[in-house]
Short mmCIF file of C-alpha atoms and ligand atoms in Angstrom, two decimals:
data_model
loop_
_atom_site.label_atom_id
_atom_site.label_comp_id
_atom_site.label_asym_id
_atom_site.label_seq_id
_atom_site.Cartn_x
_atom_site.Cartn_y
_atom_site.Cartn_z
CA UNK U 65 113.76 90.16 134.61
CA UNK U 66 110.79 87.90 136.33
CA UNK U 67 107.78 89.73 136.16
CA UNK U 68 106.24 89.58 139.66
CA UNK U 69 102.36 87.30 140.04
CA UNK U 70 100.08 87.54 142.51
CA UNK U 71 97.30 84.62 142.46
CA UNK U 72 94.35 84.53 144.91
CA UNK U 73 93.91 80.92 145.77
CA UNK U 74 89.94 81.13 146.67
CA UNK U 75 89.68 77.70 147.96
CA UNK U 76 86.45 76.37 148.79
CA UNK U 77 84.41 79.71 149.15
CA UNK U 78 82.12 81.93 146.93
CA UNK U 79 79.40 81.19 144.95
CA UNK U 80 78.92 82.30 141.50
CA UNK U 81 77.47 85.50 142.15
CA UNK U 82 79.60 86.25 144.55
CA UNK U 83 82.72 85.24 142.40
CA UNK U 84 81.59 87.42 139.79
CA UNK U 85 81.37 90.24 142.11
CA UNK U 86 84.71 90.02 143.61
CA UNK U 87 86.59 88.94 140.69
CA UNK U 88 84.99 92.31 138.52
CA UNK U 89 86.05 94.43 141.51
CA UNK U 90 89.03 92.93 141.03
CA UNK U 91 89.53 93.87 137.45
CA UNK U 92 88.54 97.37 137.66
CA UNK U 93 90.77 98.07 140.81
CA UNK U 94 93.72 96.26 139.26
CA UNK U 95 92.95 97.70 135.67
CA UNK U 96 95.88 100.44 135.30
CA UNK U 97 98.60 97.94 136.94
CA UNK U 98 101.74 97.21 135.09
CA UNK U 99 104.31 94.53 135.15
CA UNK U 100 102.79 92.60 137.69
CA UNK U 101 100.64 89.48 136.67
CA UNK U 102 97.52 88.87 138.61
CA UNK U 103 95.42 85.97 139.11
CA UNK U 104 92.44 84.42 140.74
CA UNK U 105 91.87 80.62 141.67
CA UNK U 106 88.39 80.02 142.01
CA UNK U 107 86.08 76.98 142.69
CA UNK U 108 85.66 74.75 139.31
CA UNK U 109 81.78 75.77 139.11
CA UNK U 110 82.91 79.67 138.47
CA UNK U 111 85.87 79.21 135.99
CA UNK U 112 83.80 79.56 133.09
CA UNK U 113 81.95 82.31 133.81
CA UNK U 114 84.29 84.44 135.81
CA UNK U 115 86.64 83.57 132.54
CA UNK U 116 83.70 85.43 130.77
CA UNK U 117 83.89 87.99 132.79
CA UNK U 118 87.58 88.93 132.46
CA UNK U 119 87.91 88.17 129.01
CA UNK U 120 89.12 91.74 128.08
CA UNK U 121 90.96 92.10 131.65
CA UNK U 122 94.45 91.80 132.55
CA UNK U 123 93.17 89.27 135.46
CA UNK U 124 93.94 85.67 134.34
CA UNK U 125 92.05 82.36 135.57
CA UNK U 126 93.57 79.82 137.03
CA UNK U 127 91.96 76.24 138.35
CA UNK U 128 93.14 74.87 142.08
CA UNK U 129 93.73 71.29 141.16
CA UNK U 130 93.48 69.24 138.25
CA UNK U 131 93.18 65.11 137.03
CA UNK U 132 96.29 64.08 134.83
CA UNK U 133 94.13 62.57 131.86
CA UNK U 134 92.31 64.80 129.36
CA UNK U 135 88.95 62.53 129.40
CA UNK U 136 87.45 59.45 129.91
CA UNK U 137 85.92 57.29 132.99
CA UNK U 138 87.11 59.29 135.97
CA UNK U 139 84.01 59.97 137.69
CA UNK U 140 84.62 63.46 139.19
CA UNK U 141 87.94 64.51 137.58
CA UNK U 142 88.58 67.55 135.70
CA UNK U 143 91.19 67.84 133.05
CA UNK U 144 93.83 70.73 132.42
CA UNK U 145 91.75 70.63 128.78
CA UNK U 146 89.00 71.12 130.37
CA UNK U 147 90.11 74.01 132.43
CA UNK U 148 91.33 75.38 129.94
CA UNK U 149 88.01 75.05 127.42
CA UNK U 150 86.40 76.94 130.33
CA UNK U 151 88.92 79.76 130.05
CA UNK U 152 91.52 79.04 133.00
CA UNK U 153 95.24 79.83 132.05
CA UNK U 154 97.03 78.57 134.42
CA UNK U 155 96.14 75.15 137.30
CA UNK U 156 97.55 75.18 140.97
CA UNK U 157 98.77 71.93 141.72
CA UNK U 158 100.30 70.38 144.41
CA UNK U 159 99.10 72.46 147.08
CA UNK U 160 99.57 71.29 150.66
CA UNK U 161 95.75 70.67 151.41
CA UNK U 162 95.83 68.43 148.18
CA UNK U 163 98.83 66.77 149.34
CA UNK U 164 97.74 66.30 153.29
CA UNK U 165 93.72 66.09 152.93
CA UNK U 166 93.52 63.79 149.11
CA UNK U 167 97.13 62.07 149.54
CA UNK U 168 98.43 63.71 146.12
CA UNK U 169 101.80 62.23 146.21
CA UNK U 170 104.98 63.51 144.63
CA UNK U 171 104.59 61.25 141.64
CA UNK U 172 100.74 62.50 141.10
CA UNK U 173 102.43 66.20 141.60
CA UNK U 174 104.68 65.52 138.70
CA UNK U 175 101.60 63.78 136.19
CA UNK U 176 99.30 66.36 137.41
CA UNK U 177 102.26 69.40 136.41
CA UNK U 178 102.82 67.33 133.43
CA UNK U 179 99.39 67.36 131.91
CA UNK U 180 98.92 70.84 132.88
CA UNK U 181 101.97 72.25 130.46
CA UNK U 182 100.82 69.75 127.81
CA UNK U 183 97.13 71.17 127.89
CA UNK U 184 98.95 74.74 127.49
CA UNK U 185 98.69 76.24 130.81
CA UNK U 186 100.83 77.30 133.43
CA UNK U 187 101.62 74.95 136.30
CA UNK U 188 101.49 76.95 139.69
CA UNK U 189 103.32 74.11 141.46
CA UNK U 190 103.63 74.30 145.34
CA UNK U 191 105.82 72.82 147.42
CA UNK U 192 106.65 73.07 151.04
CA UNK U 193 107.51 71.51 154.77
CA UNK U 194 105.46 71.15 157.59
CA UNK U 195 106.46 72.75 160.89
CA UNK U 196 107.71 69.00 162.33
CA UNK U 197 109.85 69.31 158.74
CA UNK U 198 111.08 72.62 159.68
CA UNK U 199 112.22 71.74 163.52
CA UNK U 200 114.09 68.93 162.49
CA UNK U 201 116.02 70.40 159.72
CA UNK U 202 114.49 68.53 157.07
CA UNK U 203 113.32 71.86 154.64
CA UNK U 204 115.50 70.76 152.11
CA UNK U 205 115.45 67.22 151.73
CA UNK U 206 111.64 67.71 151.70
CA UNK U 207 111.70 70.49 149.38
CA UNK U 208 113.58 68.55 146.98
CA UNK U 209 111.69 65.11 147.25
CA UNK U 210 108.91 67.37 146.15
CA UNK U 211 110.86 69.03 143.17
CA UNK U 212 112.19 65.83 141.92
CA UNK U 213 108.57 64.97 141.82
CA UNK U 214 106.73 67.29 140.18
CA UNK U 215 109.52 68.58 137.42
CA UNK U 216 110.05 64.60 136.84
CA UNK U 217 108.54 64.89 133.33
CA UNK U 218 109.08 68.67 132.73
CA UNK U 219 111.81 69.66 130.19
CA UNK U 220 113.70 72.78 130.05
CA UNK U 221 111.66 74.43 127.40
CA UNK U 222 108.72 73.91 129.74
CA UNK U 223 110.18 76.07 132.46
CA UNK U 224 108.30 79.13 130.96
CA UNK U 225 104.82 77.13 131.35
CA UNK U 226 106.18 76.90 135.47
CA UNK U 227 106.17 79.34 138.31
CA UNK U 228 107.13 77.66 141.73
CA UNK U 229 104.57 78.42 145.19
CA UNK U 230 106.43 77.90 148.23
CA UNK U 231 103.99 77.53 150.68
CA UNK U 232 105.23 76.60 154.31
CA UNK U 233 102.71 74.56 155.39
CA UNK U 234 102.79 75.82 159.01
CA UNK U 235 102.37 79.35 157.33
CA UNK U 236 98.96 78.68 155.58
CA UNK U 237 95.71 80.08 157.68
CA UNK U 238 97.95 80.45 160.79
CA UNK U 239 98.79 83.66 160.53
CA UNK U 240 102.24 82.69 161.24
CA UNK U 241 104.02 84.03 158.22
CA UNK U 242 107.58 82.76 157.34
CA UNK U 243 109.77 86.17 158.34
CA UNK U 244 110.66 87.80 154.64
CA UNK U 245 114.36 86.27 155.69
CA UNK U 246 112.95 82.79 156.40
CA UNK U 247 111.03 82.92 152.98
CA UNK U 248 113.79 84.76 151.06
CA UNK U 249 116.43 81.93 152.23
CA UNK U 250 114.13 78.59 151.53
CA UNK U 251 112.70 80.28 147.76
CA UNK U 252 116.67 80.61 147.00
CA UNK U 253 117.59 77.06 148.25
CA UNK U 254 114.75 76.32 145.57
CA UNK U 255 116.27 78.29 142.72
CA UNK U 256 119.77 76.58 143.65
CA UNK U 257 117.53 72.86 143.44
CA UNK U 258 115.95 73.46 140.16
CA UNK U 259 119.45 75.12 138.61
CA UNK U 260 121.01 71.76 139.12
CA UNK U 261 118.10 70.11 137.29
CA UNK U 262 118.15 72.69 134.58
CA UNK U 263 120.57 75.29 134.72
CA UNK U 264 120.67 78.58 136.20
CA UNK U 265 119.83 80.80 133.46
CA UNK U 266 116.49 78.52 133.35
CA UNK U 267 116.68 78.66 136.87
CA UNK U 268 117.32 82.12 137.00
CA UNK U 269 113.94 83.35 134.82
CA UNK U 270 111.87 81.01 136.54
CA UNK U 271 108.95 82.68 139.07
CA UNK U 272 109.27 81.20 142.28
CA UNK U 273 106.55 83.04 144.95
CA UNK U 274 105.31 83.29 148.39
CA UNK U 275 102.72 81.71 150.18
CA UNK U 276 101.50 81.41 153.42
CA UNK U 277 99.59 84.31 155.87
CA UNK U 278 100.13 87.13 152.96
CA UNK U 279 98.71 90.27 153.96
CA UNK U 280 98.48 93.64 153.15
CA UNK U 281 100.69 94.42 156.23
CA UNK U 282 103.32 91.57 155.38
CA UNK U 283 103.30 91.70 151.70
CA UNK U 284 105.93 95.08 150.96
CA UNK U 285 108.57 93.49 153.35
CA UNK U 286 108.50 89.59 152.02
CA UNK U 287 108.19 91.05 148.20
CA UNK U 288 110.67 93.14 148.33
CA UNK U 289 112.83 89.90 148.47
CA UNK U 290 115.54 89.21 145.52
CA UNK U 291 114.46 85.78 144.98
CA UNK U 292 110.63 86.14 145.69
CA UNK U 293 108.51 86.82 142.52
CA UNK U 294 105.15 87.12 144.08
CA UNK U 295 102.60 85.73 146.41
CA UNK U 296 99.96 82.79 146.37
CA UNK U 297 97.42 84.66 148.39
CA UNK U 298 94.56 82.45 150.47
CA UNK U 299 92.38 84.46 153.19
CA UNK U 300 93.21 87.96 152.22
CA UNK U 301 92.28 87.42 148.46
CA UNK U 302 88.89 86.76 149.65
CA UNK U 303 88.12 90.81 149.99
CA UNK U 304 89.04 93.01 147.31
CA UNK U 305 90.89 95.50 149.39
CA UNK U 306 93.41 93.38 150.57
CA UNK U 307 93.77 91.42 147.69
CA UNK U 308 94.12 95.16 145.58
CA UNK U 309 97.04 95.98 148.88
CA UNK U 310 98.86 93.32 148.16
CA UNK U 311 99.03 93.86 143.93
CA UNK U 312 99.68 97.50 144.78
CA UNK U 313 102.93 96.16 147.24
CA UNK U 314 104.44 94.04 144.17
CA UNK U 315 103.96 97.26 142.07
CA UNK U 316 106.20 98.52 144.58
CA UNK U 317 108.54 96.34 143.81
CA UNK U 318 108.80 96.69 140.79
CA UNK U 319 108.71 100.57 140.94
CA UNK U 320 112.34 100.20 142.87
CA UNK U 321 114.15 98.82 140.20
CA UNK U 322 112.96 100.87 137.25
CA UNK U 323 116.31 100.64 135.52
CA UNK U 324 116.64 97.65 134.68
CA UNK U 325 112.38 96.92 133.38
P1 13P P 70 96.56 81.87 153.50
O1 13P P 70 97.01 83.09 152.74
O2 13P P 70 95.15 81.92 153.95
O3 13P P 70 97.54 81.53 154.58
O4 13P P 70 96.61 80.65 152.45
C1 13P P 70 97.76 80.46 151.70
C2 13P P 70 97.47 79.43 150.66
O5 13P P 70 97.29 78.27 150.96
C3 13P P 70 97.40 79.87 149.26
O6 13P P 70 97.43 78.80 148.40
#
């Protein structure tokens, strides 16, 4: 059974104090949840000591981007070793500002991914179409340029260092959330991609989640999804309360299939 994650990508917001704050109400709201995996992306200059801060916590770290090399003369790169010496376990990468605003291509994806496993985290890797992608029936061949991409390097026995964000980039900050269907139908097209590559029992355990507009008032209906194994969260993981709504749905979730966990 995939255990369901929810990961607040922070973006560019919160300073260190007010990281700290969020992320420890966080932790003690979340602190009694089971089978579900939380979370939290913040900026680089509150990894370390929001890692401090839930060291003893079931809340995990992650970074929002990454370089591909561990060190050396790249003037304002940070490596998945370094993330990781600061306490992050897992490194977002991939994500459709990256891709749109710093021209991370598909073949940076895959390095980036790459590096990431090797330095022992867990690539969050995020893939998507743009609404222009969507209208003219290019999802797929998009989706899969992407895929080809960023699992380029990746072997099988990787696939548990990988869970899969599909973010519809006309979803993100819009509001406009992919219907539960919409989402439920592209995230299986993506398990069906990557159990070519690799199999489907790989395929099969592989955490592939949401992204895009989740909300406390969307998040039951789209997680409740076969093939959906959690949410990428941006604006609402900003406040506790939604961000604590939309653990509580996946709970949910996971509460309606107690048989088989
Ligand atoms: P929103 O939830 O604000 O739409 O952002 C989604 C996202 O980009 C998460 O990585």
């Amino acid at each position: 059974m995939r255990t369901p994650i929810i990961i607040g990508n922070w973006k560019l917001n919160n300073t260190i104090a007010e990281g700290l704050a969020l992320a420890t109400e966080i932790k003690n709201r979340v602190a009694a949840t089971r089978h579900v995996d939380v979370a939290i992306a913040p900026v680089f200059t509150s990894i370390a000591p929001i890692a401090q801060r839930l060291a003893d916590s079931s809340v995990s770290v992650a970074g929002q981007n990454c370089y591909w090399e561990s060190s050396g003369a790249w003037t304002g790169e940070v490596s998945p070793q370094l993330l990781h010496d600061a306490g992050a376990r897992y490194c977002i990468v991939g994500h459709s500002e990256r891709r749109q605003y710093y021209g991370d291509t598909n073949v940076d994806v895959g390095r980036k991914a790459f590096a990431i496993i090797d330095a022992t985290l867990t690539a969050i890797i995020c893939v998507g179409e743009t609404h222009a992608e969507r209208t003219n029936n290019q999802t797929n061949d998009i989706i899969q340029k992407q895929i080809d991409g960023a699992f380029s390097a990746i072997s099988s026995q990787q696939l548990t260092h990988v869970v899969v964000a599909y973010e519809p980039v006309w979803a993100i900050g819009t509001g406009n959330t992919a219907t539960p269907d919409q989402a439920q139908t592209t995230i299986a097209s993506i398990r069906t991609i990557l159990s070519k590559r690799y199999g489907s029992p790989q395929a099969d355990t592989l955490r592939i989640q949401y992204g895009g507009s989740v909300s406390p008032k969307n998040a039951l209906d789209i997680l409740s999804k076969p093939d959906i194994d959690g949410a990428l969260v941006g604006g609402a993981s900003l406040k506790a309360d939604s961000f604590v709504e939309i653990v509580k749905a996946a709970t949910l979730t996971v509460a309606a299939t107690p048989m088989v966990r």
